Amino acid sequence: MEKPINSISLVIDGKQISVPSGTTILDAAKQVGITIPALCYHPKVSRSGACRVCIVEVGGTLVTACTTPVSGGMEVITNSPYVENMRRDLIDLILSDHPYDCMVCQKTGECELQELAYKYSIRNPVFRGERRQYAQKDGNPFIDRDMEKCILCGRCVKICDEVQGVGAIDFAYKGFWAKVCPPFEQDLNCEFCGQCVMVCPTGALIGKNWVARGRYWNMREVESTCPYCGVGCTLSLHVKENEIVRVTAKEGRGVNDGLLCVKGRFGYQFVSSPDRLKTPLIRRRKGGDLEPATWDEALGVVASRLKRVKEQYGPDAIAGLSSARCTTEDNYLFQKFMRAAVGTNNVDHCARL
Amino acid sequence: MPGDITINICMGTGGIAAGGEAVMSAFEDALASADIAASVKKHCAAHKVGCRGFCARDVLVDVIENGGKHTYEYIKPDMVKRIVEEHLAGGQPVQEWLVKEDYHTFHGKQVRAVLADCGEMDPEDIEAYAGRGGYEAALKSLTSLAPTDIIEELKRSGLRGRGGAGFPTGLKWEMARNEPGDTKYIICNADEGDPGAFMDRSLVEGNPHAVIEGMLIGAYAIGAQRGYVYIRAEYPLAVQRLTIALGQARERGFLGRNIQNTGFDFDIKVKLGAGAFVCGEETALIASIEGNRGMPRAKPPFPAQKGLWGKPTVINNVETLANVPYIMRKGSGWFAGFGTEKSKGTKVFALTGKIRNSGLIEVPFGISLREIIFDIGGGIEGDRKLKAVQTGGPSGGCIPASLMETSVDYESLASAGSIVGSGGMVVLDETDCMVNVAKYFLEFTKSESCGKCIPCRVGTMRLLEILTRITSGKGRPGDVELLQELSEDIKMTSLCGLGQTAPNPVLSTIRYFKDEYDAHIIERRCPAGVCKSFIAFTVLEEFCKGCMACVRVCPSGAIVGEKKKPHRIVQDVCIKCGACFATCKFQAVRKRAVYGEIHTR
Ligand SMILES: Cc1cc2nc3c(=O)[nH]c(=O)nc-3n(C[C@H](O)[C@H](O)[C@H](O)COP(=O)(O)O)c2cc1C
């Protein structure tokens, strides 16, 4: 049985609002147009309250807006000088252990930490001291991990575990030296779906092939459908000088709702590959090379061969196997063609193998 | 039987370390030999008992006859023969080995309520516990009390959590009881990670059955079917005795199915912790039992609502639970008769530091710090001046000598800038540097932070760095203010109690000893002569006899000189350990202040 939803009234920065019970302060604030900064919160993963940046004042004490459910009569202040000062100091602490290399960082302009540093004008952190330094060493082809830039928000750990169901990474070590890494600090060896890269708020996780290929403001975004399989994920192709230099997916778009797999996210280079087929190929002489042909010629060859086999051996000598990379409509037509035109039920699909 | 003699030998971890096992077997051998048995002519039994508090005097041995008790201190195996011959057989106690006056003053102002049976019986024998009234409370609770009766009785007693936060135990149980659901858990927190604390270890070693009985009553009160004891693996003896006790409780039908034919089922599992301080925090502890990394999570939901495996769970400290059977047996009125208005009962403290009598003590709430330090503790070692008392471990603070009349209870210690905490109490004298004390605790919290939240992970590191530069002569004007600002940030914004309390040692030392901070930063000196950057050791030629004693003890080879000629300390090589200073019989080695480098921001 569903629990009846009770409506709860509260005040956020002087604005009266009613929300269903169980709503967090962060989500309630969003509904009245108040954005509370947060670095570990992500809509796709469970709340952790690790970064503490979303602190707000409730009845004189500080609570994290992302983990605290609203309660009746609550008065929330999200932007008092006290809160803002605490928040500033938290960002300052993060920056005191962060390489200040935004100029060359791939994440520049899209970095949530940079945005907050900018908002709070932290040119030089008040707090200073030792910085974590790691020898970089990942050999995998897809993901660059720069753990000096990691703020341990835990989004990557959670999305890998809770959404992707892989659990390739987790926290290791303690305190200042706590670190997100694969077991025993080995190279990342996972599905490389890149969900972690998608949710990383800083430049700690970056697609290897994106590096130095362009800033996001110099790219054109083109929405497209992933050609790899029948799921048909909605992609955002980032195009620079007519070349795809990065692929992302947008939350709320298509069946994938922001998620992708390794192929869709990282396997886009084929589009501008010089090896790519642009016309059908036919072997005109036995033992000869495959040669470019027109579609009419190619379809003519297929039709005449199929006809000959059917006359000589009957329709059941022919079988058809279609591809998950085709659309549903294409697959429908294909089985129709096999059954109605060829006359056989020998038809199957690679997704069933 | 009248005429029988009981010999109790302290075999807590302290007793064993002092040689308790050898003393025990010396007694057993002696009593087993035929001619001695003939001469003693009484029935004698030697028992091992748990910690009795005064570990510094171990091995402690009680000889009990006709209700009279003689206690021996510093007993070694070769002393046993004489005790047997003169005391057991001859009826004449060996006067010179008996405990002295200070042993009695140590116990004078103590009240043994939760420790009543600790040190008085064999902790590995359920019959010994039952013989002293053990499990009566559980039996009564399960057979003739409703769960709500138990909760009401606990509320009336005023018992508050002994694990640090002081939350009313009855209320906690009631919350868990009122949560919907059939599956509930009770967990005993025996992680005890505070440096220098050994209250919970001593209790589990000395009276494991009281903890089990407390859990059983709690389980019945809240409706739990399973309990866990989360105990650190560094406590092997406690784990061993607990495991033995659990086995005996199962055999005697106090654990398992259909307990004492009441239809109530309950059993307890032991889960070993790997020694992370943060795993004592309740949500981290739960994560650890579930097989995850021990990291705290945001509350609410509280464990009483969603705890272990998402089910309502009560987590209580060892001492809290061990109090329960005594309260249920002797009544809430008895318990509430000790203590103050808001802090009822007694509290066990681990009294250590520059004190004459250190050890495990149990005192009623409301006793003053002065009484603890000067009456029970016997004052400061070497009659030096008391400077402060640090209570509550790394989450606590320092209370200066001027506030020694402060009553020891939750509220008074909090308003003095410290906490009762789990019961650490470190006495500091004029030779302790308060900045260095703060640094010591920050070193601990910094390395025990789990790293989950930013203020604790990075903030404690920065606090430590600032303290380190102050103590090493590189402090900068403004550092105290920076420490205060950062402390406030960490306190107010950290996710769990570890971070929220980590700045307390800094804040309380600044509150009461700001002059020491200023001395380090502005005057470039360490008033207590502790911080190495501010001191140098030199040899006064006119006093030096050239005996070579300092040359021999110097670990870094910094002292040069020949026999019968004045020695000299090579300052570049000296590591300022002070070994020469402590060794020289002629006061020829002098410690003097040097001025640190002047640094500007
Ligand atoms: C960092 C940290 C360490 C803690 N360690 C312990 C501990 O070792 N033992 C303990 O009983 N409580 C410890 N606590 C307190 C527990 O979280 C919890 O409050 C307590 O076990 C509740 O039991 P009580 O109500 O009986 O005191 C710790 C808390 C924090 C924040």
PDB file of C-alpha atoms in Angstrom, chain A residues 48-52 55 62 67 69 82 85-86 89-90 93-94 96-97 126-130 151-152 171-176 178, chain B residues 275-276 293 295 298 300 446-455 457-459 461-462 465 482 485-486 488-489 492-495 601:
ATOM      1  CA  SER A  48      25.731  11.240   1.116  1.00  0.00           C
ATOM      2  CA  GLY A  49      26.187  14.670   2.662  1.00  0.00           C
ATOM      3  CA  ALA A  50      29.938  14.404   2.183  1.00  0.00           C
ATOM      4  CA  CYS A  51      30.892  17.786   0.763  1.00  0.00           C
ATOM      5  CA  ARG A  52      28.904  19.842   3.302  1.00  0.00           C
ATOM      6  CA  ILE A  55      24.698  23.586   4.450  1.00  0.00           C
ATOM      7  CA  LEU A  62      23.634  24.094  10.279  1.00  0.00           C
ATOM      8  CA  THR A  67      20.167  14.943   3.365  1.00  0.00           C
ATOM      9  CA  PRO A  69      14.036  16.104   5.062  1.00  0.00           C
ATOM     10  CA  TYR A  82      27.063  33.055   8.441  1.00  0.00           C
ATOM     11  CA  ASN A  85      31.038  32.399   5.142  1.00  0.00           C
ATOM     12  CA  MET A  86      31.084  28.738   6.203  1.00  0.00           C
ATOM     13  CA  ASP A  89      35.657  28.346   4.002  1.00  0.00           C
ATOM     14  CA  LEU A  90      34.679  24.852   2.856  1.00  0.00           C
ATOM     15  CA  LEU A  93      39.645  24.094   2.258  1.00  0.00           C
ATOM     16  CA  ILE A  94      39.044  22.072  -0.910  1.00  0.00           C
ATOM     17  CA  SER A  96      43.910  24.373  -0.364  1.00  0.00           C
ATOM     18  CA  ASP A  97      44.418  20.806  -1.556  1.00  0.00           C
ATOM     19  CA  VAL A 126      43.221  31.380   3.334  1.00  0.00           C
ATOM     20  CA  PHE A 127      44.068  27.874   4.442  1.00  0.00           C
ATOM     21  CA  ARG A 128      47.247  26.433   3.044  1.00  0.00           C
ATOM     22  CA  GLY A 129      49.379  23.414   3.546  1.00  0.00           C
ATOM     23  CA  GLU A 130      50.353  20.079   2.163  1.00  0.00           C
ATOM     24  CA  ILE A 151      37.374  16.101  -3.896  1.00  0.00           C
ATOM     25  CA  LEU A 152      36.074  12.718  -2.691  1.00  0.00           C
ATOM     26  CA  PHE A 171      37.329   4.605  -1.131  1.00  0.00           C
ATOM     27  CA  ALA A 172      40.684   3.444   0.167  1.00  0.00           C
ATOM     28  CA  TYR A 173      43.000   4.831   2.870  1.00  0.00           C
ATOM     29  CA  LYS A 174      41.973   7.238   5.609  1.00  0.00           C
ATOM     30  CA  GLY A 175      41.688  10.926   6.361  1.00  0.00           C
ATOM     31  CA  PHE A 176      43.620  13.376   4.256  1.00  0.00           C
ATOM     32  CA  ALA A 178      41.640   8.859   1.504  1.00  0.00           C
TER      33      ALA A 178
ATOM     34  CA  GLY B 275      40.904  -0.570  15.122  1.00  0.00           C
ATOM     35  CA  ALA B 276      39.561   2.466  13.307  1.00  0.00           C
ATOM     36  CA  ARG B 293      33.881   0.602   4.752  1.00  0.00           C
ATOM     37  CA  MET B 295      32.224   5.623   7.198  1.00  0.00           C
ATOM     38  CA  ALA B 298      24.126  11.589   7.683  1.00  0.00           C
ATOM     39  CA  PRO B 300      18.411  11.344  10.283  1.00  0.00           C
ATOM     40  CA  LYS B 446      43.716  13.902  11.689  1.00  0.00           C
ATOM     41  CA  SER B 447      44.894  10.368  11.088  1.00  0.00           C
ATOM     42  CA  GLU B 448      41.640   8.784  12.275  1.00  0.00           C
ATOM     43  CA  SER B 449      39.396  10.937  10.091  1.00  0.00           C
ATOM     44  CA  CYS B 450      37.709   8.654   7.582  1.00  0.00           C
ATOM     45  CA  GLY B 451      38.078  11.236   4.846  1.00  0.00           C
ATOM     46  CA  LYS B 452      34.439  11.384   3.867  1.00  0.00           C
ATOM     47  CA  CYS B 453      33.634  15.008   4.584  1.00  0.00           C
ATOM     48  CA  ILE B 454      35.746  17.965   3.634  1.00  0.00           C
ATOM     49  CA  PRO B 455      35.960  19.937   6.905  1.00  0.00           C
ATOM     50  CA  ARG B 457      39.453  15.513   6.093  1.00  0.00           C
ATOM     51  CA  VAL B 458      41.215  18.703   5.076  1.00  0.00           C
ATOM     52  CA  GLY B 459      40.396  20.876   8.071  1.00  0.00           C
ATOM     53  CA  MET B 461      45.117  18.475   8.507  1.00  0.00           C
ATOM     54  CA  ARG B 462      45.283  22.258   8.310  1.00  0.00           C
ATOM     55  CA  GLU B 465      49.817  22.065  10.277  1.00  0.00           C
ATOM     56  CA  LEU B 482      43.092  31.306  12.092  1.00  0.00           C
ATOM     57  CA  GLU B 485      38.057  30.318  12.589  1.00  0.00           C
ATOM     58  CA  LEU B 486      38.990  26.936  11.201  1.00  0.00           C
ATOM     59  CA  GLU B 488      34.535  26.837  14.196  1.00  0.00           C
ATOM     60  CA  ASP B 489      34.201  25.727  10.555  1.00  0.00           C
ATOM     61  CA  MET B 492      29.850  23.399  12.717  1.00  0.00           C
ATOM     62  CA  THR B 493      30.043  21.682   9.354  1.00  0.00           C
ATOM     63  CA  SER B 494      31.493  18.200   9.899  1.00  0.00           C
ATOM     64  CA  LEU B 495      29.362  15.182   9.139  1.00  0.00           C
ATOM     65  CA  ARG B 601      53.698  35.529   6.462  1.00  0.00           C
TER      66      ARG B 601
END
